[in-house]
Short mmCIF file of C-alpha atoms in Angstrom, two decimals:
data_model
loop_
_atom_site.label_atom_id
_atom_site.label_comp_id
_atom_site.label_asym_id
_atom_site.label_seq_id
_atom_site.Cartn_x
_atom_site.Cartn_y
_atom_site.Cartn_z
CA UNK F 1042 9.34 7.12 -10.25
CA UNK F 1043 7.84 10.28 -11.14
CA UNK F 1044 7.84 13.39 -9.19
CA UNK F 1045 4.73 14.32 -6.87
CA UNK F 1046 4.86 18.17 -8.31
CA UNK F 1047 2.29 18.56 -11.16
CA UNK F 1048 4.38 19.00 -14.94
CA UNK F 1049 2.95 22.60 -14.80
CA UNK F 1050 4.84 23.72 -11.47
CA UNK F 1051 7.79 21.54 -12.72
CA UNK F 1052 7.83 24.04 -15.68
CA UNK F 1053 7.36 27.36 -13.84
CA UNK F 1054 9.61 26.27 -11.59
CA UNK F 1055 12.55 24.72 -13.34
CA UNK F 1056 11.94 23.56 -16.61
CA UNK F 1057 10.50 26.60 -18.62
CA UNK F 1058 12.44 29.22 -15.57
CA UNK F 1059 15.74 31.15 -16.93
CA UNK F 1060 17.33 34.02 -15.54
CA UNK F 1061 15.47 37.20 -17.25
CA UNK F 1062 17.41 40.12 -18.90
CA UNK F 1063 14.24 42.52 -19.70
CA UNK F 1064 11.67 43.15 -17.26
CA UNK F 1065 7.99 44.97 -18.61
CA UNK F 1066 7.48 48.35 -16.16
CA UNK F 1067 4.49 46.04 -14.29
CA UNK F 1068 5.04 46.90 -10.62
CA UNK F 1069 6.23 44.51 -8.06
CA UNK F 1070 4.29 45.40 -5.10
CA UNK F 1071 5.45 44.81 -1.50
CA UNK F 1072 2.52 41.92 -0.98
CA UNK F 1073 3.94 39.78 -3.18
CA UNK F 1074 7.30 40.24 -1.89
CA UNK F 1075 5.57 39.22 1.39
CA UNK F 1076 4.54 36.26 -0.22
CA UNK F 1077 7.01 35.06 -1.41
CA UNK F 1078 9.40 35.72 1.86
CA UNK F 1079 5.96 33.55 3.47
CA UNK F 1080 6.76 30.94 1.63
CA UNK F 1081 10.46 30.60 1.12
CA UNK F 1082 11.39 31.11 4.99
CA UNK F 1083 10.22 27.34 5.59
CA UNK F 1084 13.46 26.24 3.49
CA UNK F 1085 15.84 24.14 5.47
CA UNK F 1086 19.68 25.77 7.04
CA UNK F 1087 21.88 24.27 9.22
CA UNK F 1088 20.43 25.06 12.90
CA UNK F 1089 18.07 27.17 11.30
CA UNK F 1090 20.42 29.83 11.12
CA UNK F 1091 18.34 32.20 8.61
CA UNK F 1092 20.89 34.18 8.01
CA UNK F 1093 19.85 35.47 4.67
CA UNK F 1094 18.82 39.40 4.92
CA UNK F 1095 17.11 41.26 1.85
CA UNK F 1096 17.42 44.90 0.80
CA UNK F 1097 15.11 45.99 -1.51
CA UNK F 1098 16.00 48.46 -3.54
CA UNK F 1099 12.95 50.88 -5.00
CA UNK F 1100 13.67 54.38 -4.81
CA UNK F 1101 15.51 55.85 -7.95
CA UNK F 1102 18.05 57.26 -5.68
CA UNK F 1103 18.94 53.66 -4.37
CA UNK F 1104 18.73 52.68 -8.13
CA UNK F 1105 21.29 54.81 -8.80
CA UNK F 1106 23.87 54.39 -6.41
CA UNK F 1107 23.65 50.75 -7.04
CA UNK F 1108 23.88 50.96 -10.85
CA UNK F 1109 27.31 52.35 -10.47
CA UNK F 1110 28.54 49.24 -8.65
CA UNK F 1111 27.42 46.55 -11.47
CA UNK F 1112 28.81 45.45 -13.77
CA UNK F 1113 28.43 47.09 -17.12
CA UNK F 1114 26.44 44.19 -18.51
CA UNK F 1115 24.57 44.64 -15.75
CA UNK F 1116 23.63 47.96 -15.32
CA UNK F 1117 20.45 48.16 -18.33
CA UNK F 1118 18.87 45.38 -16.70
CA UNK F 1119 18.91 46.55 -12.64
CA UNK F 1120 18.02 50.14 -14.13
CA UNK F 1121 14.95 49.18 -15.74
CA UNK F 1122 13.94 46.51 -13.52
CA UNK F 1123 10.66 46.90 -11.31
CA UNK F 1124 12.19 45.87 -8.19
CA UNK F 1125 16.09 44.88 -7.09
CA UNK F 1126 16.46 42.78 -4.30
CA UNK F 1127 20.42 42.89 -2.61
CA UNK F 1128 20.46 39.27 -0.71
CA UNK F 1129 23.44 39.44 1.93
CA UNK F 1130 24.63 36.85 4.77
CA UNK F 1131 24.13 38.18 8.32
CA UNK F 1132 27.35 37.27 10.22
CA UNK F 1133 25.20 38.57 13.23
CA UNK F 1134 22.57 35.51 12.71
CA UNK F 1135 23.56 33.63 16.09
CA UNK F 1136 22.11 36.78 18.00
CA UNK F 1137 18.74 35.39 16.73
CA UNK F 1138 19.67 31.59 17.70
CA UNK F 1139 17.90 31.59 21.01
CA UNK F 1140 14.26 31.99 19.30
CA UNK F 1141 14.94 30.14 15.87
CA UNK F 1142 17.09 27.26 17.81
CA UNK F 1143 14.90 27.14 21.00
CA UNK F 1144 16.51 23.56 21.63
CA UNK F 1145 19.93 24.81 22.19
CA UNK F 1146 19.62 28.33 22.86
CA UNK F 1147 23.54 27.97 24.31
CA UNK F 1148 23.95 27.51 20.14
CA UNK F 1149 24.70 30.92 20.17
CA UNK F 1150 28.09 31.06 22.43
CA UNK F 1151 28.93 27.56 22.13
CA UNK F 1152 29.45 26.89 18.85
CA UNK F 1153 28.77 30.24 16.61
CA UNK F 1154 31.63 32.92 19.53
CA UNK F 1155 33.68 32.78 16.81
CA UNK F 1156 33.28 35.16 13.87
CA UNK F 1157 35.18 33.17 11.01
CA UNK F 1158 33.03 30.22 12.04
CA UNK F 1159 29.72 32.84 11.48
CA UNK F 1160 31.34 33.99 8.04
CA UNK F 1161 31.47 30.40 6.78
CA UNK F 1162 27.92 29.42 8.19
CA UNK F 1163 25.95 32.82 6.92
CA UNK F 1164 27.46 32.48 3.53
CA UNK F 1165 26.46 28.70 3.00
CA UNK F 1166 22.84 28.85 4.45
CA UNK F 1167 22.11 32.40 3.04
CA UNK F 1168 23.54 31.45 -0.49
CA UNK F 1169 20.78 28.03 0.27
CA UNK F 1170 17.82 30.66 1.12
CA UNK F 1171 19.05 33.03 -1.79
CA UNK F 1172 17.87 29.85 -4.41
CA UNK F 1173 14.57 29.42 -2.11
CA UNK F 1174 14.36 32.98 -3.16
CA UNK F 1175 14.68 32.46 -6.53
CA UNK F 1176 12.37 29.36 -6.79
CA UNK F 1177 10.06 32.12 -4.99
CA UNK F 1178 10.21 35.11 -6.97
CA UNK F 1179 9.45 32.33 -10.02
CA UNK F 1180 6.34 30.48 -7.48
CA UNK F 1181 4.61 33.86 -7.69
CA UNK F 1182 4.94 34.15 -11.33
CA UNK F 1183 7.21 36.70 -11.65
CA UNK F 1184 11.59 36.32 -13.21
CA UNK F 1185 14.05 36.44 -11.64
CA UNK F 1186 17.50 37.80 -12.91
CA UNK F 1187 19.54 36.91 -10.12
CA UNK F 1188 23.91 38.18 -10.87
CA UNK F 1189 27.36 38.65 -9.46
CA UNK F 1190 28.48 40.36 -11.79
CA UNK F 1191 29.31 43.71 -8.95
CA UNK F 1192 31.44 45.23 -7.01
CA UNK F 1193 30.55 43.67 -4.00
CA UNK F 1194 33.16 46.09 -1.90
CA UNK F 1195 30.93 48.87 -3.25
CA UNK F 1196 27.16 47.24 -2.80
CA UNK F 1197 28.57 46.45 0.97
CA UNK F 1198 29.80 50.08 1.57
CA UNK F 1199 26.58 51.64 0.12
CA UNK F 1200 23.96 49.49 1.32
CA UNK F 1201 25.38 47.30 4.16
CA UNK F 1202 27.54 47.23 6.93
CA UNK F 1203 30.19 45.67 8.22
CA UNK F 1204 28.20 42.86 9.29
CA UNK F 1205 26.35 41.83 6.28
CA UNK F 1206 27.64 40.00 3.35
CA UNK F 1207 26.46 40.71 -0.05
CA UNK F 1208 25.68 37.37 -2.19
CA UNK F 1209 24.09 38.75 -5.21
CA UNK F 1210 21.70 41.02 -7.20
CA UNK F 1211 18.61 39.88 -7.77
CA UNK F 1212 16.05 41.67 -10.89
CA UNK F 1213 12.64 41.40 -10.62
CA UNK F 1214 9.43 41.56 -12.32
CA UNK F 1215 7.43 39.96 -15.44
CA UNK F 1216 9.37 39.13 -18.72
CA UNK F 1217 10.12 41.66 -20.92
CA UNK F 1218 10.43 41.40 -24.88
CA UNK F 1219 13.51 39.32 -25.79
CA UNK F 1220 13.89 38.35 -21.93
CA UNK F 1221 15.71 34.69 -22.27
CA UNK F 1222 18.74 33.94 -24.04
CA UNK F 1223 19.08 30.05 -25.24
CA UNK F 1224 18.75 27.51 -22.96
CA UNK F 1225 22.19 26.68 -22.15
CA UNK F 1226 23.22 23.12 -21.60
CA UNK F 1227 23.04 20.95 -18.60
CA UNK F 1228 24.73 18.15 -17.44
CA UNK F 1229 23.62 14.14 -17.65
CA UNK F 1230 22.41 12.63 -14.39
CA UNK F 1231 25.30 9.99 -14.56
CA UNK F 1232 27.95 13.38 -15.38
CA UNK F 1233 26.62 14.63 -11.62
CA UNK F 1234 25.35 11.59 -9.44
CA UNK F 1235 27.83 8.71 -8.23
CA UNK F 1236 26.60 5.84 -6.52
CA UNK F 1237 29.08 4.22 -3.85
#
């Protein structure tokens, strides 16, 4: 059976797609951040939840301050890049549970009271709508050079607050020169997929 997705948007969105490690200085402007947020919210969580929140990070200032808190093979790429997104994990989301959960507006208090039950949820479902992101930022043509490679204590303290999770760094823009490293392997359907 063959997928429903035409080869071309198979390509730009998996196939041919790698995490970039050059950007060209071609601004990302805030419409097609829009965009892609426009597109990507529709992405399935549990209840939901939404909990992913983005920080976008354009002023050389910000730059700065969160250069010092990647890591070093990090720091080139999120200096030069046209725009850095910071996706973190709301562990606030059930306050917005009554209008995203209309259903079972008691969702809030009855089942998310507990913070170490929010913790869990946010992280899952926002690390789910950080790869809609992803597939986004590559559905409007641009790369994205998504890493963890930071001091997450540090990106929390500067940016955040107690109640937001970093997940990762995300670089974006259009390819630079030498942007892709190798493909690097993947594993066979029957290495993955187990049929009981």
């Amino acid at each position: 059976m063959s997928l429903v997705l035409d080869a071309a948007a198979q390509d730009l969105l998996f196939r041919e797609a790698r995490t970039a490690n050059t950007f060209t200085d071609e601004p990302v402007t805030d419409e097609q951040v829009q965009a892609i947020y426009d597109l990507v919210k529709y992405g399935p969580t549990s209840m939901n939840q939404s909990p992913l929140r983005v920080v976008l990070v354009r002023s050389p200032e910000a730059r700065e301050r969160l250069v010092q808190h990647m890591a070093e093979g990090n720091q080139k790429k999120t200096a030069t890049a046209p725009l850095v997104a910071i996706l973190a994990a709301d562990n606030e989301f059930h306050e917005e549970l009554p209008q995203l959960f209309p259903h079972f507006p008691q969702a809030k208090d009855a089942v998310f009271a507990d913070r170490a039950v929010r913790e869990q949820n946010a992280a899952l479902n926002a690390a789910l709508q950080a790869a809609y992101f992803i597939v986004g930022v590559r559905a409007a043509g641009l790369a994205a050079g998504p890493m963890t490679g930071l001091d997450f204590a540090g990106v929390q303290k500067e940016f955040l607050d107690d109640d937001h999770t970093p997940l990762m760094v995300v670089n974006i823009g259009k390819p630079g020169e030498d942007a892709w490293f190798p493909r690097s392997p993947r594993l066979a359907y029957d290495d993955v997929v187990t049929t009981v």
